[in-house]
Amino acid sequence: MTAPAGRPRPQAPALDLGALIEDRETRIVVCCGAGGVGKTTTSAALALAAAEAGRSVVVLTIDPARRLAQSLGLTELDNEPRRVDVPGAAGELHAMMLDMKRTFDDIVAAHSTPERAQAILDNPFYQTLSSSFSGTQEYMAMEKLGQLRASDQWDLIIVDTPPSRSALDFLDAPNRMSRFLDGTMIRLLMAPSRAGFKFASAGFLLFSRIVSKILGGQLLRDISAFVAALDTMFGGFRERATATYELLRRPGTSFVVVASPEPDALREASYFVDRLSADEMPLAGLVVNRTHPPATAALSATRAAAAAEEVLEAGGPDAPLAAAALRVHAERMTLAAREQHLADRFTSAHPEVAVRTVPAAAGDVHDLDGLRTMAAALTGADADTPTGTPRTRILPARRS
Ligand SMILES: Nc1ncnc2c1ncn2[C@@H]1O[C@H](COP(=O)(O)OP(=O)(O)O)[C@@H](O)[C@H]1O
Ligand SMILES: [Mg+2]
C-alpha cells in the first residue's frame, strides 16, 4: 500500500511465529487480546502448526466455538487433554477445553480429606463462586496452565485466554480473586462467628448485621464456612496465584497479543503490551487478525470509483457488472487503507513490537483444514512480510 507522500509508513519488525513455535526453548505461548478477535482460533492454529513441526503440544482452549471444538475432538467437557488425530503430523497435538468448575473442584479435592472436600463442594457459596464469580475463569485458566506445566508431559503448551471484557483481566483476576478469598473483607465478615473473637466492637457487630441483612444471613454463614474450610487446607490462594503468575515470567514463556484491525481491539492490545512490559513478561508480538487486503493495489480506490462511473456512462450489456466489480474493489481499497492506518498507528506508538497480519478467511475457521490455512498465514513465509525487515526478534521485556 502506498504511504501518504512525504510521510513514510512506520515499519514494524516482522513477527516470525513459525520460528517461535519451532524453537524448543519455547515452552508456553499465551494468546491474549480483546473478545472476539480470534484468540481461540489463533491458539488452535499455532498448536496444529507446532504438532506438524514435530512438537508434542497441548492447547488449552476456552469456550471454543462448537464446530471448532468438534474438529478438535472436544465433544464433551472433561477437563483433560485429548489427543487430536492429525494425519501425517511429525509431532502430537492434544487439546482440551477448560471447565472452570471442574478445575476448582479438583483443587478442593486435591487439598483436603474426602469429607471436607464434600462439605465444600456442597456449600452453596462455593457453587456460586466456582461457576460464576467474575475472575474465576481467568484464575482457573492460570491454575490449569500450572497443572499442565507441572505434569511435564508436553514440550509446548499453548494457552487461549478467557473472553474477558478486558485482556488485562487474565493477568489481574487471579490476584483479585486471591485477595478476595484471603481477604480482609471476608475475615471481618466471618470474625464474629469465630469463638473467642475479642474485638467485635458494638460498631463492628452492627456493620456485620447490616452486611448480613444485605447479603442474607444464610449466604454469610455459607461464606464463613467456606472460607474457614479453605483456610485450613490451602496455604493460601494468594501463594498459588503468585506461583502461577511467576510461571508467566519464566524464560520459555511468550505472549502473543491478538487484535482485529479495529480501534477498540488495537487500543486493548496497546494497553496489554504496556502491561506486559511493566510486568517484565516476554512479548513475542502482535497478530492483526482478519484483515482485508485488496486483490491488487495497482488500482487506487479513487480511480476504481471513477472508472465505475465511466463504464456505466459508456453503457453496454456488461457495464453494470463491471461497475459493481470496480466499486467492490474501491471499497476494499478504502477498507484496507483504514486497517493499514490503524496498524500503523499502533506501530508508531510501539515501534519495537513485531507484527504479523492475517487476512480474513472466506468463512469461519472450524476444521483442521481451516486451521491449517490460518496457521500458514500466521507462520508461513507467504504472507505480506515486508522484505528487508529483520526476522523474528523476541523482545526481552523492557525494564522500567
Ligand atoms: N482469520 C480469520 N478469518 C475468518 N474467520 C476468523 C478468523 N479468525 C477468527 N475467525 C472467526 O472469528 C470468530 C471468533 O474467533 P475466536 O477465535 O473464537 O475469537 P476469540 O477467542 O478471541 O473470542 C470465530 O467464528 C472464528 O472462526
Ligand atoms: Mg475464545
PDB file of N, CA and C in Angstrom, residues 23-92:
ATOM      1  N   ASP A  23      11.026 -23.334  18.029  1.00  0.00           N
ATOM      2  CA  ASP A  23      12.131 -23.187  18.980  1.00  0.00           C
ATOM      3  C   ASP A  23      11.856 -24.032  20.230  1.00  0.00           C
ATOM      4  N   ARG A  24      12.704 -25.021  20.477  1.00  0.00           N
ATOM      5  CA  ARG A  24      12.490 -25.934  21.613  1.00  0.00           C
ATOM      6  C   ARG A  24      12.542 -25.216  22.965  1.00  0.00           C
ATOM      7  N   GLU A  25      13.129 -24.055  22.964  1.00  0.00           N
ATOM      8  CA  GLU A  25      13.187 -23.283  24.212  1.00  0.00           C
ATOM      9  C   GLU A  25      11.818 -22.693  24.564  1.00  0.00           C
ATOM     10  N   THR A  26      10.954 -22.571  23.566  1.00  0.00           N
ATOM     11  CA  THR A  26       9.618 -22.041  23.820  1.00  0.00           C
ATOM     12  C   THR A  26       8.760 -23.130  24.454  1.00  0.00           C
ATOM     13  N   ARG A  27       8.306 -22.913  25.669  1.00  0.00           N
ATOM     14  CA  ARG A  27       7.540 -23.937  26.388  1.00  0.00           C
ATOM     15  C   ARG A  27       6.079 -23.534  26.592  1.00  0.00           C
ATOM     16  N   ILE A  28       5.836 -22.231  26.651  1.00  0.00           N
ATOM     17  CA  ILE A  28       4.462 -21.755  26.856  1.00  0.00           C
ATOM     18  C   ILE A  28       4.201 -20.567  25.936  1.00  0.00           C
ATOM     19  N   VAL A  29       3.100 -20.618  25.208  1.00  0.00           N
ATOM     20  CA  VAL A  29       2.683 -19.464  24.403  1.00  0.00           C
ATOM     21  C   VAL A  29       1.286 -19.077  24.880  1.00  0.00           C
ATOM     22  N   VAL A  30       1.115 -17.830  25.277  1.00  0.00           N
ATOM     23  CA  VAL A  30      -0.188 -17.361  25.752  1.00  0.00           C
ATOM     24  C   VAL A  30      -0.773 -16.404  24.722  1.00  0.00           C
ATOM     25  N   CYS A  31      -1.966 -16.731  24.214  1.00  0.00           N
ATOM     26  CA  CYS A  31      -2.628 -15.857  23.244  1.00  0.00           C
ATOM     27  C   CYS A  31      -3.647 -14.991  23.972  1.00  0.00           C
ATOM     28  N   CYS A  32      -3.468 -13.683  23.918  1.00  0.00           N
ATOM     29  CA  CYS A  32      -4.424 -12.821  24.609  1.00  0.00           C
ATOM     30  C   CYS A  32      -4.864 -11.684  23.717  1.00  0.00           C
ATOM     31  N   GLY A  33      -5.868 -10.965  24.181  1.00  0.00           N
ATOM     32  CA  GLY A  33      -6.419  -9.876  23.387  1.00  0.00           C
ATOM     33  C   GLY A  33      -7.876  -9.662  23.752  1.00  0.00           C
ATOM     34  N   ALA A  34      -8.498  -8.691  23.113  1.00  0.00           N
ATOM     35  CA  ALA A  34      -9.900  -8.368  23.400  1.00  0.00           C
ATOM     36  C   ALA A  34     -10.801  -9.533  22.963  1.00  0.00           C
ATOM     37  N   GLY A  35     -12.072  -9.467  23.323  1.00  0.00           N
ATOM     38  CA  GLY A  35     -13.012 -10.539  22.975  1.00  0.00           C
ATOM     39  C   GLY A  35     -13.294 -10.592  21.483  1.00  0.00           C
ATOM     40  N   GLY A  36     -13.416 -11.805  20.955  1.00  0.00           N
ATOM     41  CA  GLY A  36     -13.865 -11.985  19.575  1.00  0.00           C
ATOM     42  C   GLY A  36     -12.845 -11.700  18.491  1.00  0.00           C
ATOM     43  N   VAL A  37     -11.575 -11.497  18.858  1.00  0.00           N
ATOM     44  CA  VAL A  37     -10.581 -11.129  17.848  1.00  0.00           C
ATOM     45  C   VAL A  37      -9.926 -12.326  17.173  1.00  0.00           C
ATOM     46  N   GLY A  38     -10.110 -13.510  17.776  1.00  0.00           N
ATOM     47  CA  GLY A  38      -9.504 -14.713  17.183  1.00  0.00           C
ATOM     48  C   GLY A  38      -8.463 -15.385  18.073  1.00  0.00           C
ATOM     49  N   LYS A  39      -8.567 -15.190  19.367  1.00  0.00           N
ATOM     50  CA  LYS A  39      -7.599 -15.809  20.289  1.00  0.00           C
ATOM     51  C   LYS A  39      -7.680 -17.337  20.237  1.00  0.00           C
ATOM     52  N   THR A  40      -8.906 -17.851  20.333  1.00  0.00           N
ATOM     53  CA  THR A  40      -9.075 -19.302  20.368  1.00  0.00           C
ATOM     54  C   THR A  40      -8.611 -19.922  19.052  1.00  0.00           C
ATOM     55  N   THR A  41      -8.985 -19.300  17.955  1.00  0.00           N
ATOM     56  CA  THR A  41      -8.601 -19.815  16.641  1.00  0.00           C
ATOM     57  C   THR A  41      -7.085 -19.759  16.461  1.00  0.00           C
ATOM     58  N   THR A  42      -6.487 -18.641  16.863  1.00  0.00           N
ATOM     59  CA  THR A  42      -5.030 -18.500  16.746  1.00  0.00           C
ATOM     60  C   THR A  42      -4.324 -19.562  17.586  1.00  0.00           C
ATOM     61  N   SER A  43      -4.811 -19.784  18.815  1.00  0.00           N
ATOM     62  CA  SER A  43      -4.191 -20.792  19.685  1.00  0.00           C
ATOM     63  C   SER A  43      -4.232 -22.160  19.026  1.00  0.00           C
ATOM     64  N   ALA A  44      -5.412 -22.521  18.517  1.00  0.00           N
ATOM     65  CA  ALA A  44      -5.564 -23.841  17.904  1.00  0.00           C
ATOM     66  C   ALA A  44      -4.699 -23.964  16.650  1.00  0.00           C
ATOM     67  N   ALA A  45      -4.646 -22.907  15.848  1.00  0.00           N
ATOM     68  CA  ALA A  45      -3.864 -22.954  14.608  1.00  0.00           C
ATOM     69  C   ALA A  45      -2.368 -23.074  14.918  1.00  0.00           C
ATOM     70  N   LEU A  46      -1.903 -22.321  15.916  1.00  0.00           N
ATOM     71  CA  LEU A  46      -0.485 -22.404  16.284  1.00  0.00           C
ATOM     72  C   LEU A  46      -0.146 -23.792  16.822  1.00  0.00           C
ATOM     73  N   ALA A  47      -1.095 -24.356  17.600  1.00  0.00           N
ATOM     74  CA  ALA A  47      -0.859 -25.688  18.166  1.00  0.00           C
ATOM     75  C   ALA A  47      -0.750 -26.722  17.043  1.00  0.00           C
ATOM     76  N   LEU A  48      -1.638 -26.615  16.079  1.00  0.00           N
ATOM     77  CA  LEU A  48      -1.607 -27.540  14.942  1.00  0.00           C
ATOM     78  C   LEU A  48      -0.273 -27.417  14.196  1.00  0.00           C
ATOM     79  N   ALA A  49       0.138 -26.175  13.951  1.00  0.00           N
ATOM     80  CA  ALA A  49       1.403 -25.959  13.234  1.00  0.00           C
ATOM     81  C   ALA A  49       2.581 -26.526  14.031  1.00  0.00           C
ATOM     82  N   ALA A  50       2.542 -26.375  15.338  1.00  0.00           N
ATOM     83  CA  ALA A  50       3.633 -26.874  16.176  1.00  0.00           C
ATOM     84  C   ALA A  50       3.689 -28.400  16.124  1.00  0.00           C
ATOM     85  N   ALA A  51       2.501 -29.036  16.176  1.00  0.00           N
ATOM     86  CA  ALA A  51       2.458 -30.505  16.116  1.00  0.00           C
ATOM     87  C   ALA A  51       2.994 -30.973  14.764  1.00  0.00           C
ATOM     88  N   GLU A  52       2.623 -30.268  13.702  1.00  0.00           N
ATOM     89  CA  GLU A  52       3.099 -30.656  12.380  1.00  0.00           C
ATOM     90  C   GLU A  52       4.597 -30.435  12.246  1.00  0.00           C
ATOM     91  N   ALA A  53       5.126 -29.510  13.050  1.00  0.00           N
ATOM     92  CA  ALA A  53       6.567 -29.246  13.016  1.00  0.00           C
ATOM     93  C   ALA A  53       7.324 -30.182  13.953  1.00  0.00           C
ATOM     94  N   GLY A  54       6.600 -31.140  14.550  1.00  0.00           N
ATOM     95  CA  GLY A  54       7.295 -32.164  15.321  1.00  0.00           C
ATOM     96  C   GLY A  54       7.246 -32.003  16.825  1.00  0.00           C
ATOM     97  N   ARG A  55       6.512 -31.002  17.311  1.00  0.00           N
ATOM     98  CA  ARG A  55       6.493 -30.824  18.758  1.00  0.00           C
ATOM     99  C   ARG A  55       5.341 -31.586  19.389  1.00  0.00           C
ATOM    100  N   SER A  56       5.498 -31.876  20.661  1.00  0.00           N
ATOM    101  CA  SER A  56       4.423 -32.514  21.399  1.00  0.00           C
ATOM    102  C   SER A  56       3.713 -31.387  22.143  1.00  0.00           C
ATOM    103  N   VAL A  57       2.527 -31.051  21.646  1.00  0.00           N
ATOM    104  CA  VAL A  57       1.903 -29.810  22.085  1.00  0.00           C
ATOM    105  C   VAL A  57       0.515 -30.052  22.659  1.00  0.00           C
ATOM    106  N   VAL A  58       0.164 -29.280  23.662  1.00  0.00           N
ATOM    107  CA  VAL A  58      -1.207 -29.300  24.175  1.00  0.00           C
ATOM    108  C   VAL A  58      -1.751 -27.883  24.084  1.00  0.00           C
ATOM    109  N   VAL A  59      -2.973 -27.761  23.588  1.00  0.00           N
ATOM    110  CA  VAL A  59      -3.601 -26.441  23.549  1.00  0.00           C
ATOM    111  C   VAL A  59      -4.760 -26.422  24.543  1.00  0.00           C
ATOM    112  N   LEU A  60      -4.709 -25.428  25.416  1.00  0.00           N
ATOM    113  CA  LEU A  60      -5.778 -25.238  26.401  1.00  0.00           C
ATOM    114  C   LEU A  60      -6.734 -24.195  25.827  1.00  0.00           C
ATOM    115  N   THR A  61      -7.895 -24.648  25.357  1.00  0.00           N
ATOM    116  CA  THR A  61      -8.835 -23.696  24.766  1.00  0.00           C
ATOM    117  C   THR A  61      -9.903 -23.319  25.783  1.00  0.00           C
ATOM    118  N   ILE A  62     -10.482 -22.161  25.581  1.00  0.00           N
ATOM    119  CA  ILE A  62     -11.533 -21.683  26.478  1.00  0.00           C
ATOM    120  C   ILE A  62     -12.719 -21.278  25.623  1.00  0.00           C
ATOM    121  N   ASP A  63     -13.854 -21.894  25.879  1.00  0.00           N
ATOM    122  CA  ASP A  63     -15.050 -21.602  25.097  1.00  0.00           C
ATOM    123  C   ASP A  63     -14.833 -21.616  23.587  1.00  0.00           C
ATOM    124  N   PRO A  64     -14.282 -22.676  23.037  1.00  0.00           N
ATOM    125  CA  PRO A  64     -14.148 -22.669  21.569  1.00  0.00           C
ATOM    126  C   PRO A  64     -15.535 -22.755  20.937  1.00  0.00           C
ATOM    127  N   ALA A  65     -15.678 -22.182  19.762  1.00  0.00           N
ATOM    128  CA  ALA A  65     -16.947 -22.311  19.043  1.00  0.00           C
ATOM    129  C   ALA A  65     -17.213 -23.803  18.844  1.00  0.00           C
ATOM    130  N   ARG A  66     -18.500 -24.185  18.822  1.00  0.00           N
ATOM    131  CA  ARG A  66     -18.851 -25.603  18.866  1.00  0.00           C
ATOM    132  C   ARG A  66     -18.205 -26.413  17.739  1.00  0.00           C
ATOM    133  N   ARG A  67     -18.252 -25.868  16.534  1.00  0.00           N
ATOM    134  CA  ARG A  67     -17.720 -26.648  15.405  1.00  0.00           C
ATOM    135  C   ARG A  67     -16.204 -26.780  15.466  1.00  0.00           C
ATOM    136  N   LEU A  68     -15.540 -25.750  15.991  1.00  0.00           N
ATOM    137  CA  LEU A  68     -14.093 -25.856  16.148  1.00  0.00           C
ATOM    138  C   LEU A  68     -13.777 -26.914  17.199  1.00  0.00           C
ATOM    139  N   ALA A  69     -14.555 -26.895  18.304  1.00  0.00           N
ATOM    140  CA  ALA A  69     -14.366 -27.885  19.367  1.00  0.00           C
ATOM    141  C   ALA A  69     -14.522 -29.290  18.798  1.00  0.00           C
ATOM    142  N   GLN A  70     -15.557 -29.490  17.988  1.00  0.00           N
ATOM    143  CA  GLN A  70     -15.791 -30.812  17.391  1.00  0.00           C
ATOM    144  C   GLN A  70     -14.615 -31.235  16.522  1.00  0.00           C
ATOM    145  N   SER A  71     -14.079 -30.282  15.760  1.00  0.00           N
ATOM    146  CA  SER A  71     -12.990 -30.652  14.860  1.00  0.00           C
ATOM    147  C   SER A  71     -11.725 -30.999  15.641  1.00  0.00           C
ATOM    148  N   LEU A  72     -11.665 -30.549  16.905  1.00  0.00           N
ATOM    149  CA  LEU A  72     -10.523 -30.915  17.751  1.00  0.00           C
ATOM    150  C   LEU A  72     -10.861 -32.125  18.619  1.00  0.00           C
ATOM    151  N   GLY A  73     -12.026 -32.707  18.384  1.00  0.00           N
ATOM    152  CA  GLY A  73     -12.423 -33.880  19.163  1.00  0.00           C
ATOM    153  C   GLY A  73     -12.909 -33.534  20.558  1.00  0.00           C
ATOM    154  N   LEU A  74     -13.210 -32.266  20.773  1.00  0.00           N
ATOM    155  CA  LEU A  74     -13.649 -31.843  22.106  1.00  0.00           C
ATOM    156  C   LEU A  74     -15.175 -31.807  22.167  1.00  0.00           C
ATOM    157  N   THR A  75     -15.752 -32.993  22.191  1.00  0.00           N
ATOM    158  CA  THR A  75     -17.204 -33.022  22.153  1.00  0.00           C
ATOM    159  C   THR A  75     -17.814 -32.939  23.537  1.00  0.00           C
ATOM    160  N   GLU A  76     -17.020 -33.236  24.542  1.00  0.00           N
ATOM    161  CA  GLU A  76     -17.556 -33.095  25.890  1.00  0.00           C
ATOM    162  C   GLU A  76     -16.522 -32.399  26.763  1.00  0.00           C
ATOM    163  N   LEU A  77     -17.018 -31.771  27.798  1.00  0.00           N
ATOM    164  CA  LEU A  77     -16.125 -31.095  28.725  1.00  0.00           C
ATOM    165  C   LEU A  77     -15.612 -32.125  29.722  1.00  0.00           C
ATOM    166  N   ASP A  78     -14.383 -32.596  29.531  1.00  0.00           N
ATOM    167  CA  ASP A  78     -13.901 -33.489  30.571  1.00  0.00           C
ATOM    168  C   ASP A  78     -12.656 -32.941  31.238  1.00  0.00           C
ATOM    169  N   ASN A  79     -12.279 -31.763  30.816  1.00  0.00           N
ATOM    170  CA  ASN A  79     -11.234 -31.032  31.516  1.00  0.00           C
ATOM    171  C   ASN A  79      -9.864 -31.709  31.493  1.00  0.00           C
ATOM    172  N   GLU A  80      -9.682 -32.662  30.606  1.00  0.00           N
ATOM    173  CA  GLU A  80      -8.368 -33.299  30.457  1.00  0.00           C
ATOM    174  C   GLU A  80      -7.994 -33.253  28.982  1.00  0.00           C
ATOM    175  N   PRO A  81      -6.675 -33.135  28.693  1.00  0.00           N
ATOM    176  CA  PRO A  81      -6.262 -33.106  27.292  1.00  0.00           C
ATOM    177  C   PRO A  81      -6.601 -34.408  26.582  1.00  0.00           C
ATOM    178  N   ARG A  82      -7.024 -34.294  25.332  1.00  0.00           N
ATOM    179  CA  ARG A  82      -7.294 -35.460  24.493  1.00  0.00           C
ATOM    180  C   ARG A  82      -6.445 -35.343  23.253  1.00  0.00           C
ATOM    181  N   ARG A  83      -6.002 -36.484  22.772  1.00  0.00           N
ATOM    182  CA  ARG A  83      -5.181 -36.488  21.574  1.00  0.00           C
ATOM    183  C   ARG A  83      -6.045 -36.203  20.349  1.00  0.00           C
ATOM    184  N   VAL A  84      -5.576 -35.298  19.509  1.00  0.00           N
ATOM    185  CA  VAL A  84      -6.283 -35.000  18.262  1.00  0.00           C
ATOM    186  C   VAL A  84      -5.542 -35.720  17.141  1.00  0.00           C
ATOM    187  N   ASP A  85      -6.288 -36.443  16.321  1.00  0.00           N
ATOM    188  CA  ASP A  85      -5.644 -37.165  15.234  1.00  0.00           C
ATOM    189  C   ASP A  85      -5.292 -36.194  14.110  1.00  0.00           C
ATOM    190  N   VAL A  86      -3.994 -35.988  13.902  1.00  0.00           N
ATOM    191  CA  VAL A  86      -3.555 -35.127  12.805  1.00  0.00           C
ATOM    192  C   VAL A  86      -2.738 -35.991  11.856  1.00  0.00           C
ATOM    193  N   PRO A  87      -3.373 -36.487  10.785  1.00  0.00           N
ATOM    194  CA  PRO A  87      -2.673 -37.401   9.880  1.00  0.00           C
ATOM    195  C   PRO A  87      -1.381 -36.773   9.351  1.00  0.00           C
ATOM    196  N   GLY A  88      -0.315 -37.547   9.460  1.00  0.00           N
ATOM    197  CA  GLY A  88       0.955 -37.105   8.891  1.00  0.00           C
ATOM    198  C   GLY A  88       1.772 -36.156   9.745  1.00  0.00           C
ATOM    199  N   ALA A  89       1.250 -35.776  10.921  1.00  0.00           N
ATOM    200  CA  ALA A  89       1.999 -34.829  11.746  1.00  0.00           C
ATOM    201  C   ALA A  89       3.244 -35.493  12.339  1.00  0.00           C
ATOM    202  N   ALA A  90       4.350 -34.763  12.351  1.00  0.00           N
ATOM    203  CA  ALA A  90       5.586 -35.300  12.912  1.00  0.00           C
ATOM    204  C   ALA A  90       5.512 -35.349  14.433  1.00  0.00           C
ATOM    205  N   GLY A  91       4.737 -34.452  15.018  1.00  0.00           N
ATOM    206  CA  GLY A  91       4.599 -34.416  16.480  1.00  0.00           C
ATOM    207  C   GLY A  91       3.217 -34.861  16.905  1.00  0.00           C
ATOM    208  N   GLU A  92       2.793 -34.381  18.078  1.00  0.00           N
ATOM    209  CA  GLU A  92       1.489 -34.765  18.613  1.00  0.00           C
ATOM    210  C   GLU A  92       0.705 -33.540  19.026  1.00  0.00           C
TER     211      GLU A  92
END
